[in-house]
Short mmCIF file of C-alpha atoms in Angstrom, two decimals:
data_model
loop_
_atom_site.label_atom_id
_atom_site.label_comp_id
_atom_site.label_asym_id
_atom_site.label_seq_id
_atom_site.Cartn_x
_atom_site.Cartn_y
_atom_site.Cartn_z
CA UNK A 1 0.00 0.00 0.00
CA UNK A 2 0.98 3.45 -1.06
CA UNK A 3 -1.17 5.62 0.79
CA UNK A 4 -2.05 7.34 -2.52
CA UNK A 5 -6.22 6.99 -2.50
CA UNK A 6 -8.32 7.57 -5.26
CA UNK A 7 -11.81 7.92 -5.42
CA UNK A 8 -14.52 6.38 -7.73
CA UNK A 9 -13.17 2.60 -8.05
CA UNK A 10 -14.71 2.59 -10.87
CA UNK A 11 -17.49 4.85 -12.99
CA UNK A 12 -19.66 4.56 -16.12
CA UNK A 13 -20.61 7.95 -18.34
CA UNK A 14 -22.16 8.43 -21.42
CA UNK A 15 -20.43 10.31 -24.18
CA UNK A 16 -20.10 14.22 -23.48
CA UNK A 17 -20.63 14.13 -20.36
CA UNK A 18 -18.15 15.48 -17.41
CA UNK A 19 -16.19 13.64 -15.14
CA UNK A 20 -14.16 14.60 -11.65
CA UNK A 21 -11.84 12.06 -10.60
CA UNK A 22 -10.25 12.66 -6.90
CA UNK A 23 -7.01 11.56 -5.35
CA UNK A 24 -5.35 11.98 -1.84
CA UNK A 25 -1.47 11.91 -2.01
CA UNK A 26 1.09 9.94 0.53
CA UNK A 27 1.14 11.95 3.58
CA UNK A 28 4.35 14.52 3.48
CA UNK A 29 3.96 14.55 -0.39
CA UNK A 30 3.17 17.68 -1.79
CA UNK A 31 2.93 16.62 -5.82
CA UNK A 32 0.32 14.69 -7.90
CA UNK A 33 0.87 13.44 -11.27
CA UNK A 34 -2.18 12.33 -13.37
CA UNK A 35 -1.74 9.77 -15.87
CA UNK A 36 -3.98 7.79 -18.53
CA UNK A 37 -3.17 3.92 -19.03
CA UNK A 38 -5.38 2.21 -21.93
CA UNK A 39 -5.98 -1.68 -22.22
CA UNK A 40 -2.59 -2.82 -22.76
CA UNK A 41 -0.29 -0.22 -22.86
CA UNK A 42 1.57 1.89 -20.03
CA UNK A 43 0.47 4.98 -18.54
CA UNK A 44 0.81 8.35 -20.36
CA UNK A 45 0.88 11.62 -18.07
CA UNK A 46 -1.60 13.99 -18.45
CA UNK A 47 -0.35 16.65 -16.48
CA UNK A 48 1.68 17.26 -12.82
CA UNK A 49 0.80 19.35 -9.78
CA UNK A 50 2.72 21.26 -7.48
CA UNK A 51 2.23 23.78 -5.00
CA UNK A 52 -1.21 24.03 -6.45
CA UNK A 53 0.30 25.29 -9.60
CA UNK A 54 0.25 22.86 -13.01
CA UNK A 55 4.03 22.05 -13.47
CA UNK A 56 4.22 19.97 -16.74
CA UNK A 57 1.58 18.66 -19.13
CA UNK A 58 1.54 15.88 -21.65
CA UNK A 59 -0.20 15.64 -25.07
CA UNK A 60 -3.76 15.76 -23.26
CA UNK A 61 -6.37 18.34 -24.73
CA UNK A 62 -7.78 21.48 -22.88
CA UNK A 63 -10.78 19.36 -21.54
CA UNK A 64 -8.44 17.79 -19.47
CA UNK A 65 -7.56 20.11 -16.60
CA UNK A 66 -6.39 19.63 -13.09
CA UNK A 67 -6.93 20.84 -9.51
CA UNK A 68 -4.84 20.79 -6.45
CA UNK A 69 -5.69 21.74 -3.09
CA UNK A 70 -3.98 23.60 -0.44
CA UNK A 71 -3.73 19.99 1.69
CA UNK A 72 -2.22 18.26 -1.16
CA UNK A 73 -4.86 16.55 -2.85
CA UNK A 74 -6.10 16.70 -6.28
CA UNK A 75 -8.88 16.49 -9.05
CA UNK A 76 -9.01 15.60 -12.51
CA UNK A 77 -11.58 16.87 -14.31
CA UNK A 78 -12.70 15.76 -17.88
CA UNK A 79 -15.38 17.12 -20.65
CA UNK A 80 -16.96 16.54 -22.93
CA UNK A 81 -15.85 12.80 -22.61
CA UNK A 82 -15.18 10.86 -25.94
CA UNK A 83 -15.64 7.11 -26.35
CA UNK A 84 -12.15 6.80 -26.06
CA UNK A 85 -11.75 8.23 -22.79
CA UNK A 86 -12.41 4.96 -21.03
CA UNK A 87 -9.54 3.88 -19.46
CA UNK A 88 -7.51 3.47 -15.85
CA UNK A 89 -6.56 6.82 -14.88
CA UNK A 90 -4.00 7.09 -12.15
CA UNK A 91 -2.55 9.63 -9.75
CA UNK A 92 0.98 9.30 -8.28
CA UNK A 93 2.54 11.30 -5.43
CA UNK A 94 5.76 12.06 -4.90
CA UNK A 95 8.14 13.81 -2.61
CA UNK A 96 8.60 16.61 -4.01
CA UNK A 97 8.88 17.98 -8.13
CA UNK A 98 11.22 16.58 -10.09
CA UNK A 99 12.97 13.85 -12.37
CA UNK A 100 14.80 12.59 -9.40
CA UNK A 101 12.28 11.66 -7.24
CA UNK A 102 9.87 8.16 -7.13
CA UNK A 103 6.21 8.05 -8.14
CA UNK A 104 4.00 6.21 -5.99
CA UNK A 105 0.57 5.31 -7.94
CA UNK A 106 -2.59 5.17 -6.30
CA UNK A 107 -5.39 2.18 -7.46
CA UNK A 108 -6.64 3.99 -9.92
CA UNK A 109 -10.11 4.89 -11.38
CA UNK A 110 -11.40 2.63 -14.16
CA UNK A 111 -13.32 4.97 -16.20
CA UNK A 112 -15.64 3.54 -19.35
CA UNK A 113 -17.49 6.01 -21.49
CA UNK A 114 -20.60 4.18 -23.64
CA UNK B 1 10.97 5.60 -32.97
CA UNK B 2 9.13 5.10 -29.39
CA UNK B 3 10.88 7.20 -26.64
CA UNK B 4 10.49 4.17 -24.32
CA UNK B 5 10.84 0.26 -25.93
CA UNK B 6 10.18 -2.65 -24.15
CA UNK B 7 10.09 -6.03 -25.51
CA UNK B 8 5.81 -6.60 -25.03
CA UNK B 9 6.35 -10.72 -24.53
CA UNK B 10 5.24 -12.56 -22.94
CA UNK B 11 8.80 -13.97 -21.59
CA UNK B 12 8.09 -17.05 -19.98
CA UNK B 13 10.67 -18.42 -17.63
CA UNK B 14 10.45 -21.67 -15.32
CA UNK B 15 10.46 -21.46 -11.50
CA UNK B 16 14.19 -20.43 -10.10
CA UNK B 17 15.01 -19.28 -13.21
CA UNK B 18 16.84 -15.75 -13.91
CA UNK B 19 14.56 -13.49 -15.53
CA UNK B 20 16.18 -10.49 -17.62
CA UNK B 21 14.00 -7.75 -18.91
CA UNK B 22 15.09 -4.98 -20.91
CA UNK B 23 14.36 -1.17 -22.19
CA UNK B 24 15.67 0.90 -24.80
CA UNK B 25 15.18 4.78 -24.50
CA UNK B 26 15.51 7.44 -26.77
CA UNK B 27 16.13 10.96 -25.11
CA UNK B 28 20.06 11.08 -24.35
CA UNK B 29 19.49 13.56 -21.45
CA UNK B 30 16.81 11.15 -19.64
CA UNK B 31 18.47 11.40 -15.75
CA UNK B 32 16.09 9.21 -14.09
CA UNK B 33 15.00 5.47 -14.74
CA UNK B 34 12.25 3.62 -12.51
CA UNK B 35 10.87 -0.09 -13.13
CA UNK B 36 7.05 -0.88 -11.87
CA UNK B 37 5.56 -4.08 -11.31
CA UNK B 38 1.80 -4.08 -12.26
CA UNK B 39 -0.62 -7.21 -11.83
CA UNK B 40 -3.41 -7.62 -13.88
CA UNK B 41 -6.68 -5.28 -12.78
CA UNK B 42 -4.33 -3.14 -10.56
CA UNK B 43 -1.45 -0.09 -10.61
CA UNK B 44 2.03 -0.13 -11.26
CA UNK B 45 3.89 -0.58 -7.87
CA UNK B 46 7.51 0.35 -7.69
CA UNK B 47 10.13 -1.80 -7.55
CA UNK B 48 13.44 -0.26 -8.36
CA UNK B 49 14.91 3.00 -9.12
CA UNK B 50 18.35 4.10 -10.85
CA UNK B 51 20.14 7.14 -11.67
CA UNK B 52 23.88 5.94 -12.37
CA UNK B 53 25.59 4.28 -14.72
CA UNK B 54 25.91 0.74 -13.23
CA UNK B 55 24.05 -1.81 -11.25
CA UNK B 56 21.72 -1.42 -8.25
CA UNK B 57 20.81 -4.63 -6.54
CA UNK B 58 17.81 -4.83 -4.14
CA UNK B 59 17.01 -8.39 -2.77
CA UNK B 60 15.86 -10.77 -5.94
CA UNK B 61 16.06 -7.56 -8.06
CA UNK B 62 18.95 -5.86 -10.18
CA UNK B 63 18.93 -2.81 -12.09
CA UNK B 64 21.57 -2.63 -14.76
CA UNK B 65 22.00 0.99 -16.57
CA UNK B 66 23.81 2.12 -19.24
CA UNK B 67 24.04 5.90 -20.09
CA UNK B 68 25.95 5.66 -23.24
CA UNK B 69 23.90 2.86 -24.65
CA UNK B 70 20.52 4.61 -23.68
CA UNK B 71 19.74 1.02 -22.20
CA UNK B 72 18.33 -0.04 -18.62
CA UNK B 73 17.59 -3.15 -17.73
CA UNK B 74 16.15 -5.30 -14.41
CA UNK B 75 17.02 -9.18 -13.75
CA UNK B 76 14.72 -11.40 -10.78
CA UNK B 77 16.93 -13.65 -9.71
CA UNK B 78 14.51 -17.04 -8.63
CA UNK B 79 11.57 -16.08 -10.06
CA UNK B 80 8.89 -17.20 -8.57
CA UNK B 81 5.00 -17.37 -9.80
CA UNK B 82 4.22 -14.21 -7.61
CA UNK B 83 6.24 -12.69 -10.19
CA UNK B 84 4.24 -13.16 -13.19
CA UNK B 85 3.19 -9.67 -13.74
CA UNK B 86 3.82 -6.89 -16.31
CA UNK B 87 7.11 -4.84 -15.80
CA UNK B 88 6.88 -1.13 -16.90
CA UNK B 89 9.78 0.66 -17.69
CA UNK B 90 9.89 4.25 -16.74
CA UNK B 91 11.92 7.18 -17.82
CA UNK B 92 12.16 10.65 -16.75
CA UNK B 93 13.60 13.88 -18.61
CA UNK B 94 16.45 16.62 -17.67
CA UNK B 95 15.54 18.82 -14.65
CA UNK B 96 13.83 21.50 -16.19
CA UNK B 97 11.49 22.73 -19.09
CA UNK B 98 7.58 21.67 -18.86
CA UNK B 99 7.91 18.09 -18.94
CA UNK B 100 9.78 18.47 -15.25
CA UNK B 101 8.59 15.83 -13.17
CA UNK B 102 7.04 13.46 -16.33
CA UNK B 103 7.53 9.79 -16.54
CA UNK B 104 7.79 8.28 -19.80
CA UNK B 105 6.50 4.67 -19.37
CA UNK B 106 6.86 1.41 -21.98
CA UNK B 107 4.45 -0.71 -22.96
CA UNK B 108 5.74 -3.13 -20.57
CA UNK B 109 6.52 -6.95 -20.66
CA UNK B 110 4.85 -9.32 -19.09
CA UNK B 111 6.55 -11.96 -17.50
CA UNK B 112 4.84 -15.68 -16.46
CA UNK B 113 7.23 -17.71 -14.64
CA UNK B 114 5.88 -21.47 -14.56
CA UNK B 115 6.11 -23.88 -12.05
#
């Protein structure tokens, strides 16, 4: 166990609607990373947050946008969701910013959009 | 060209067996290198972490790294079953710039080791 939670296990939308996705980071970790894992392949990162600021984003559209809060924990948020939205999204915590520093992943939130 | 290659499988090994998995990465400057175990239906847990040129060694597990050769690799010494998972090999970038702090994953390997 990490002591990264996430919150819905698992959720079922319909196409276009919106989706908030929550996660609680390892105590005495101040940033989240949000990543995107379809069947089969390994997670791609959506976007990093730190000191309630975004600090790096991957190829993820505008729909996609983030929230942390002043205790550390953080939302992803999702609209106008696309068939091809369903997958495992994940949130890691880690010390502090930066390359140097390990990524602890949460259980994850399987999403599936119909 | 894939910025992180893994060898999908599956390698199958027997019981007690050495297994050696291996990654291939493209971005020269990459500082930081990180393999995850994930079992089927859940996340990718940590299992070792290198940032030199060299080999790390933590119980069953090895990390093996090579700068020049833009290569990392991890070897389980007697596998067991519990091992059978999918390995994920992570990468991430210089300090610096907006992809601070990413992690560049594979498609991962999976491993079965038989009895």
């Amino acid at each position: 166990e990490t002591g990264v939670t996430q919150s819905p296990t698992h959720l079922i939308k319909t196409r276009g609607q919106q989706v908030t996705l929550r996660c609680s980071s390892q105590s005495g970790h101040n940033t989240v990373s949000w990543y995107q894992q379809a069947l089969g392949q390994g997670p791609q990162f959506i976007f990093q947050y730190y000191r309630e600021e975004e600090n790096g984003r991957g190829n993820f559209p505008p729909r996609f946008s983030g929230l942390q809060f002043p205790n550390y924990s953080s939302e992803l948020n999702v609209n106008a969701l696309e068939l091809d939205d369903s997958a495992l999204y994940l949130c890691a915590s880690s010390l502090v910013a930066g390359s140097s520093y390990e990524q602890y992943f949460g259980p994850g939130t399987r999403l599936t959009v119909t | 060209q894939k910025e992180v290659e893994q060898n999908s499988g599956p390698l199958s090994v027997p019981e007690g067996a050495i297994a050696s998995l291996n990654c291939t990465y493209s971005d020269r400057g990459s500082q930081s290198f990180f393999w995850y175990r994930q079992y089927s239906g859940k996340s990718p847990e940590l299992i070792m972490s290198i940032y030199s040129n060299g080999d790390k060694e933590d119980g069953r597990f090895t990390a093996q790294l090579n700068k020049a050769s833009q290569y990392v690799s991890l070897l389980i010494r007697d596998s067991q079953p519990s091992d059978s998972a999918t390995y994920l090999c992570a990468v991430a970038p210089n300090a610096g710039g907006t992809s601070y702090g990413k992690l560049t994953f594979g498609q991962g390997t999976i491993l079965t080791v038989h009895p």
